PDB file of C-alpha atoms and ligand atoms in Angstrom:
ATOM      1  CA  MET I 192       9.168   9.049  27.537  1.00 81.00           C
ATOM      2  CA  SER I 193       6.753   7.003  25.484  1.00 93.00           C
ATOM      3  CA  LEU I 194       6.439   5.123  22.231  1.00 98.00           C
ATOM      4  CA  LEU I 195       3.922   6.708  19.885  1.00 98.00           C
ATOM      5  CA  PRO I 196       1.601   4.698  17.611  1.00 98.00           C
ATOM      6  CA  ILE I 197       2.520   5.054  13.917  1.00 98.00           C
ATOM      7  CA  LEU I 198      -0.163   5.559  11.246  1.00 98.00           C
ATOM      8  CA  GLU I 199       0.067   3.127   8.338  1.00 98.00           C
ATOM      9  CA  PHE I 200      -0.715   3.537   4.632  1.00 98.00           C
ATOM     10  CA  PRO I 201      -3.454   3.911   3.371  1.00 98.00           C
ATOM     11  CA  ASP I 202      -4.623   5.791   6.501  1.00 98.00           C
ATOM     12  CA  PRO I 203      -6.122   9.072   5.181  1.00 98.00           C
ATOM     13  CA  ARG I 204      -4.617  11.012   8.105  1.00 98.00           C
ATOM     14  CA  LEU I 205      -1.211  10.536   6.417  1.00 99.00           C
ATOM     15  CA  ARG I 206      -2.536  12.927   3.721  1.00 98.00           C
ATOM     16  CA  THR I 207      -2.868  15.864   6.152  1.00 99.00           C
ATOM     17  CA  ILE I 208      -0.714  18.927   5.421  1.00 98.00           C
ATOM     18  CA  ALA I 209       1.222  19.916   8.555  1.00 99.00           C
ATOM     19  CA  GLU I 210       1.182  23.424  10.053  1.00 99.00           C
ATOM     20  CA  PRO I 211       4.314  25.428  10.928  1.00 99.00           C
ATOM     21  CA  VAL I 212       5.518  25.283  14.537  1.00 98.00           C
ATOM     22  CA  THR I 213       5.166  28.676  16.235  1.00 98.00           C
ATOM     23  CA  GLU I 214       5.748  27.843  19.912  1.00 98.00           C
ATOM     24  CA  PHE I 215       9.015  26.258  21.002  1.00 98.00           C
ATOM     25  CA  ASN I 216       7.924  25.058  24.439  1.00 98.00           C
ATOM     26  CA  ASP I 217       8.380  22.028  26.711  1.00 98.00           C
ATOM     27  CA  GLU I 218       5.446  20.249  25.087  1.00 98.00           C
ATOM     28  CA  LEU I 219       7.234  20.439  21.719  1.00 98.00           C
ATOM     29  CA  ARG I 220      10.486  19.189  23.263  1.00 98.00           C
ATOM     30  CA  GLN I 221       8.654  16.242  24.883  1.00 98.00           C
ATOM     31  CA  LEU I 222       7.100  15.347  21.517  1.00 98.00           C
ATOM     32  CA  VAL I 223      10.553  15.448  19.884  1.00 98.00           C
ATOM     33  CA  LYS I 224      11.929  13.108  22.590  1.00 98.00           C
ATOM     34  CA  ASP I 225       9.027  10.698  22.098  1.00 98.00           C
ATOM     35  CA  MET I 226       9.507  10.804  18.319  1.00 98.00           C
ATOM     36  CA  PHE I 227      13.206   9.873  18.711  1.00 98.00           C
ATOM     37  CA  GLU I 228      12.299   7.056  21.106  1.00 98.00           C
ATOM     38  CA  THR I 229       9.687   5.770  18.647  1.00 98.00           C
ATOM     39  CA  MET I 230      12.059   6.077  15.670  1.00 98.00           C
ATOM     40  CA  TYR I 231      15.013   4.355  17.399  1.00 98.00           C
ATOM     41  CA  ASP I 232      12.726   1.593  18.686  1.00 98.00           C
ATOM     42  CA  ALA I 233      11.323   0.794  15.210  1.00 97.00           C
ATOM     43  CA  PRO I 234      14.221   0.993  14.181  1.00 97.00           C
ATOM     44  CA  GLY I 235      14.077   3.812  11.647  1.00 98.00           C
ATOM     45  CA  ILE I 236      16.309   6.575  10.325  1.00 98.00           C
ATOM     46  CA  GLY I 237      13.593   9.218   9.960  1.00 98.00           C
ATOM     47  CA  LEU I 238      10.157  10.038  11.339  1.00 99.00           C
ATOM     48  CA  ALA I 239       7.776  12.907  10.578  1.00 99.00           C
ATOM     49  CA  ALA I 240       5.193  14.122  13.125  1.00 99.00           C
ATOM     50  CA  THR I 241       2.469  13.388  10.539  1.00 99.00           C
ATOM     51  CA  GLN I 242       3.233   9.669  11.009  1.00 99.00           C
ATOM     52  CA  VAL I 243       2.346   9.886  14.711  1.00 98.00           C
ATOM     53  CA  ASN I 244      -0.805  11.893  13.897  1.00 98.00           C
ATOM     54  CA  VAL I 245       0.608  15.270  14.950  1.00 98.00           C
ATOM     55  CA  HIS I 246       0.133  17.682  12.073  1.00 99.00           C
ATOM     56  CA  GLN I 247       2.974  20.100  12.715  1.00 98.00           C
ATOM     57  CA  ARG I 248       6.185  20.595  10.724  1.00 99.00           C
ATOM     58  CA  ILE I 249       8.467  18.441  12.916  1.00 99.00           C
ATOM     59  CA  ILE I 250      10.890  15.710  11.801  1.00 99.00           C
ATOM     60  CA  THR I 251      13.441  13.535  13.608  1.00 99.00           C
ATOM     61  CA  ILE I 252      16.335  11.974  11.680  1.00 99.00           C
ATOM     62  CA  ASP I 253      19.397   9.884  12.515  1.00 98.00           C
ATOM     63  CA  THR I 254      21.187   8.272   9.578  1.00 98.00           C
ATOM     64  CA  SER I 255      24.363   7.445  11.555  1.00 98.00           C
ATOM     65  CA  GLU I 256      25.504   3.823  11.995  1.00 95.00           C
ATOM     66  CA  GLU I 257      25.908   4.262  15.739  1.00 96.00           C
ATOM     67  CA  LYS I 258      22.524   5.977  16.213  1.00 96.00           C
ATOM     68  CA  ASP I 259      24.293   8.773  18.034  1.00 97.00           C
ATOM     69  CA  ASN I 260      23.651  11.709  15.695  1.00 98.00           C
ATOM     70  CA  PRO I 261      20.078  12.934  16.234  1.00 98.00           C
ATOM     71  CA  LEU I 262      18.902  15.741  13.932  1.00 98.00           C
ATOM     72  CA  VAL I 263      15.808  17.782  14.835  1.00 99.00           C
ATOM     73  CA  VAL I 264      14.208  19.386  11.777  1.00 99.00           C
ATOM     74  CA  ILE I 265      11.432  21.909  12.446  1.00 99.00           C
ATOM     75  CA  ASN I 266       9.824  24.180   9.804  1.00 99.00           C
ATOM     76  CA  PRO I 267      12.200  22.900   7.093  1.00 99.00           C
ATOM     77  CA  GLN I 268      12.902  24.525   3.757  1.00 98.00           C
ATOM     78  CA  ILE I 269      15.089  22.947   1.114  1.00 98.00           C
ATOM     79  CA  GLU I 270      16.937  24.114  -1.929  1.00 98.00           C
ATOM     80  CA  VAL I 271      18.212  21.655  -4.546  1.00 97.00           C
ATOM     81  CA  LEU I 272      21.980  22.154  -5.039  1.00 97.00           C
ATOM     82  CA  ALA I 273      22.819  19.797  -7.897  1.00 90.00           C
ATOM     83  CA  GLU I 274      21.287  18.445 -11.072  1.00 89.00           C
ATOM     84  CA  GLU I 275      22.321  14.924 -10.152  1.00 93.00           C
ATOM     85  CA  THR I 276      19.742  12.530  -8.836  1.00 95.00           C
ATOM     86  CA  GLU I 277      20.035   9.506  -6.626  1.00 91.00           C
ATOM     87  CA  ARG I 278      18.117   6.274  -7.096  1.00 97.00           C
ATOM     88  CA  MET I 279      17.730   4.742  -3.670  1.00 97.00           C
ATOM     89  CA  GLN I 280      15.661   1.976  -2.193  1.00 98.00           C
ATOM     90  CA  GLU I 281      13.318   3.663   0.266  1.00 98.00           C
ATOM     91  CA  GLY I 282      11.185   2.271   3.029  1.00 98.00           C
ATOM     92  CA  CYS I 283       8.860   3.954   5.495  1.00 98.00           C
ATOM     93  CA  LEU I 284       7.631   3.184   9.000  1.00 98.00           C
ATOM     94  CA  SER I 285       4.140   3.935   7.664  1.00 98.00           C
ATOM     95  CA  VAL I 286       4.530   1.367   4.860  1.00 98.00           C
ATOM     96  CA  PRO I 287       6.072  -1.499   6.855  1.00 98.00           C
ATOM     97  CA  GLY I 288       7.681  -4.343   4.929  1.00 98.00           C
ATOM     98  CA  PHE I 289       7.859  -2.609   1.533  1.00 98.00           C
ATOM     99  CA  TYR I 290      10.987  -1.146  -0.086  1.00 98.00           C
ATOM    100  CA  GLU I 291      11.146   0.375  -3.567  1.00 98.00           C
ATOM    101  CA  ASP I 292      13.493   2.535  -5.628  1.00 98.00           C
ATOM    102  CA  VAL I 293      12.777   6.272  -5.735  1.00 98.00           C
ATOM    103  CA  VAL I 294      14.736   8.916  -7.677  1.00 98.00           C
ATOM    104  CA  ARG I 295      15.397  12.295  -6.021  1.00 97.00           C
ATOM    105  CA  PRO I 296      17.912  15.160  -6.222  1.00 97.00           C
ATOM    106  CA  ASN I 297      21.015  14.049  -4.287  1.00 96.00           C
ATOM    107  CA  LYS I 298      22.400  17.327  -2.971  1.00 97.00           C
ATOM    108  CA  ILE I 299      20.308  19.824  -1.012  1.00 98.00           C
ATOM    109  CA  ARG I 300      20.609  22.735   1.395  1.00 98.00           C
ATOM    110  CA  LEU I 301      18.298  22.509   4.401  1.00 98.00           C
ATOM    111  CA  THR I 302      17.280  25.532   6.452  1.00 99.00           C
ATOM    112  CA  ALA I 303      15.366  24.568   9.588  1.00 99.00           C
ATOM    113  CA  GLN I 304      14.977  25.191  13.313  1.00 99.00           C
ATOM    114  CA  ASN I 305      15.920  22.958  16.229  1.00 98.00           C
ATOM    115  CA  GLU I 306      13.767  22.238  19.307  1.00 98.00           C
ATOM    116  CA  LEU I 307      14.867  25.573  20.840  1.00 98.00           C
ATOM    117  CA  GLY I 308      13.744  27.526  17.772  1.00 98.00           C
ATOM    118  CA  GLU I 309      17.327  28.237  16.676  1.00 98.00           C
ATOM    119  CA  GLU I 310      17.736  28.364  12.897  1.00 98.00           C
ATOM    120  CA  TYR I 311      20.491  26.360  11.197  1.00 99.00           C
ATOM    121  CA  VAL I 312      21.600  25.633   7.659  1.00 98.00           C
ATOM    122  CA  LEU I 313      22.996  22.278   6.581  1.00 98.00           C
ATOM    123  CA  GLU I 314      24.142  20.875   3.253  1.00 98.00           C
ATOM    124  CA  ALA I 315      23.320  17.229   2.754  1.00 98.00           C
ATOM    125  CA  ASP I 316      23.929  14.582   0.125  1.00 96.00           C
ATOM    126  CA  ASP I 317      23.294  10.869  -0.420  1.00 95.00           C
ATOM    127  CA  LEU I 318      21.287   9.097   2.285  1.00 97.00           C
ATOM    128  CA  LEU I 319      20.795  12.187   4.462  1.00 98.00           C
ATOM    129  CA  ALA I 320      19.563  14.261   1.502  1.00 98.00           C
ATOM    130  CA  VAL I 321      17.137  11.514   0.485  1.00 98.00           C
ATOM    131  CA  CYS I 322      15.906  11.038   4.051  1.00 98.00           C
ATOM    132  CA  ILE I 323      15.269  14.782   4.549  1.00 98.00           C
ATOM    133  CA  GLN I 324      13.233  14.910   1.305  1.00 98.00           C
ATOM    134  CA  HIS I 325      11.290  11.748   2.213  1.00 98.00           C
ATOM    135  CA  GLU I 326      10.372  13.221   5.617  1.00 99.00           C
ATOM    136  CA  ILE I 327       9.448  16.660   4.231  1.00 99.00           C
ATOM    137  CA  ASP I 328       7.101  14.855   1.810  1.00 99.00           C
ATOM    138  CA  HIS I 329       5.245  13.461   4.866  1.00 99.00           C
ATOM    139  CA  LEU I 330       4.592  17.031   6.073  1.00 99.00           C
ATOM    140  CA  GLU I 331       2.938  17.672   2.685  1.00 98.00           C
ATOM    141  CA  GLY I 332       0.811  14.529   2.973  1.00 99.00           C
ATOM    142  CA  LYS I 333       2.965  12.689   0.467  1.00 98.00           C
ATOM    143  CA  LEU I 334       4.366   9.140   0.723  1.00 98.00           C
ATOM    144  CA  PHE I 335       7.163   7.369  -1.190  1.00 98.00           C
ATOM    145  CA  VAL I 336       4.569   5.013  -2.691  1.00 98.00           C
ATOM    146  CA  ASP I 337       3.180   8.044  -4.593  1.00 98.00           C
ATOM    147  CA  TYR I 338       6.321   7.888  -6.793  1.00 98.00           C
ATOM    148  CA  LEU I 339       5.641   4.262  -7.791  1.00 98.00           C
ATOM    149  CA  SER I 340       3.412   3.024 -10.591  1.00 98.00           C
ATOM    150  CA  PRO I 341      -0.315   2.873  -9.763  1.00 98.00           C
ATOM    151  CA  LEU I 342      -0.100  -0.928 -10.025  1.00 98.00           C
ATOM    152  CA  LYS I 343       2.714  -1.230  -7.463  1.00 98.00           C
ATOM    153  CA  ARG I 344       0.966   1.234  -5.166  1.00 98.00           C
ATOM    154  CA  SER I 345      -2.359  -0.606  -5.286  1.00 98.00           C
ATOM    155  CA  ARG I 346      -0.643  -3.954  -4.623  1.00 98.00           C
ATOM    156  CA  ILE I 347       0.986  -2.485  -1.522  1.00 98.00           C
ATOM    157  CA  ARG I 348      -2.346  -0.966  -0.476  1.00 98.00           C
ATOM    158  CA  SER I 349      -4.217  -4.278  -0.726  1.00 98.00           C
ATOM    159  CA  LYS I 350      -1.526  -6.203   1.147  1.00 98.00           C
ATOM    160  CA  LEU I 351      -1.499  -3.670   3.985  1.00 98.00           C
ATOM    161  CA  ASP I 352      -5.318  -3.447   4.009  1.00 97.00           C
ATOM    162  CA  LYS I 353      -5.419  -7.210   4.417  1.00 97.00           C
ATOM    163  CA  LEU I 354      -2.877  -7.115   7.272  1.00 97.00           C
ATOM    164  CA  HIS I 355      -4.842  -4.334   8.972  1.00 97.00           C
ATOM    165  CA  ARG I 356      -8.061  -6.362   8.725  1.00 96.00           C
ATOM    166  CA  GLN I 357      -6.328  -9.341  10.341  1.00 94.00           C
ATOM    167  CA  LYS I 358      -5.219  -7.156  13.254  1.00 76.00           C
ATOM    168  CA  VAL I 359      -8.807  -6.035  14.043  1.00 70.00           C
TER     169      VAL I 359
HETATM  170  C1  LIG T 278      12.887   7.071   5.327  1.00 91.64           C
HETATM  171  O1  LIG T 278      12.416   5.251   6.746  1.00 91.64           O
HETATM  172  C2  LIG T 278      13.951   6.553   4.402  1.00 91.64           C
HETATM  173  O2  LIG T 278       9.382  -1.227   6.324  1.00 91.64           O
HETATM  174  C3  LIG T 278      12.980   6.540   6.744  1.00 91.64           C
HETATM  175  O3  LIG T 278       9.366  -2.833   8.471  1.00 91.64           O
HETATM  176  C4  LIG T 278      14.165   5.187   4.222  1.00 91.64           C
HETATM  177  O4  LIG T 278      13.251   4.747   8.747  1.00 91.64           O
HETATM  178  C5  LIG T 278      14.706   7.424   3.672  1.00 91.64           C
HETATM  179  C6  LIG T 278      11.385   0.817   8.586  1.00 91.64           C
HETATM  180  C7  LIG T 278      15.152   4.744   3.363  1.00 91.64           C
HETATM  181  C8  LIG T 278      15.695   6.965   2.812  1.00 91.64           C
HETATM  182  C9  LIG T 278      15.932   5.629   2.660  1.00 91.64           C
HETATM  183  C10 LIG T 278      10.707   0.408   7.471  1.00 91.64           C
HETATM  184  C11 LIG T 278      11.376  -0.006   9.703  1.00 91.64           C
HETATM  185  C12 LIG T 278      12.075   2.110   8.656  1.00 91.64           C
HETATM  186  C13 LIG T 278      10.049  -0.821   7.440  1.00 91.64           C
HETATM  187  C14 LIG T 278      12.612   4.395   7.795  1.00 91.64           C
HETATM  188  C15 LIG T 278      10.037  -1.643   8.569  1.00 91.64           C
HETATM  189  C16 LIG T 278      10.712  -1.230   9.697  1.00 91.64           C
HETATM  190  C17 LIG T 278      11.976   3.063   7.685  1.00 91.64           C
HETATM  191 CO1  LIG T 279       8.275   7.666   5.755  1.00 91.64          CO
END
């Protein structure tokens, strides 16, 4: 098991579009384990492979209080089930320290595969629905800051740029 380094905004690698997973092998299962370890350590409720610089359609999620309900989401597809939207304060392990409101559909149906390649269907609402959409955005090279005003986004970018310069 190992903790994986997380890419941070505005790293251009976060803009990569992820490829579908075609081989459900031990290497994939090890990556999924490492992603859970990295996510729980952060701590976070969702992590997309894009964030650890692996450009395949793989997501780990656990929105439970007890951190005992891991969800593996591979090759996801979603369908919006309701007109209602949810305004929720979102954060992101790739945008550390910043939280802003984002509006998204609040009821979805997810079709995805687990780490064995088995397909499942799940209906989600509220936090889980928002988290799934946030993570699928990562696979498309999209970040929650893209939903904010250009001014807010550029303020976040300069603050993180400054922090990154101090680290080097
Ligand atoms: C996405 O985000 C999400 O800034 C998952 O310093 C978040 O796990 C979906 C985190 C909220 C819906 C609502 C963020 C950890 C974790 C930070 C996360 C930080 C440390 C974010
Ligand atoms: Co994120």
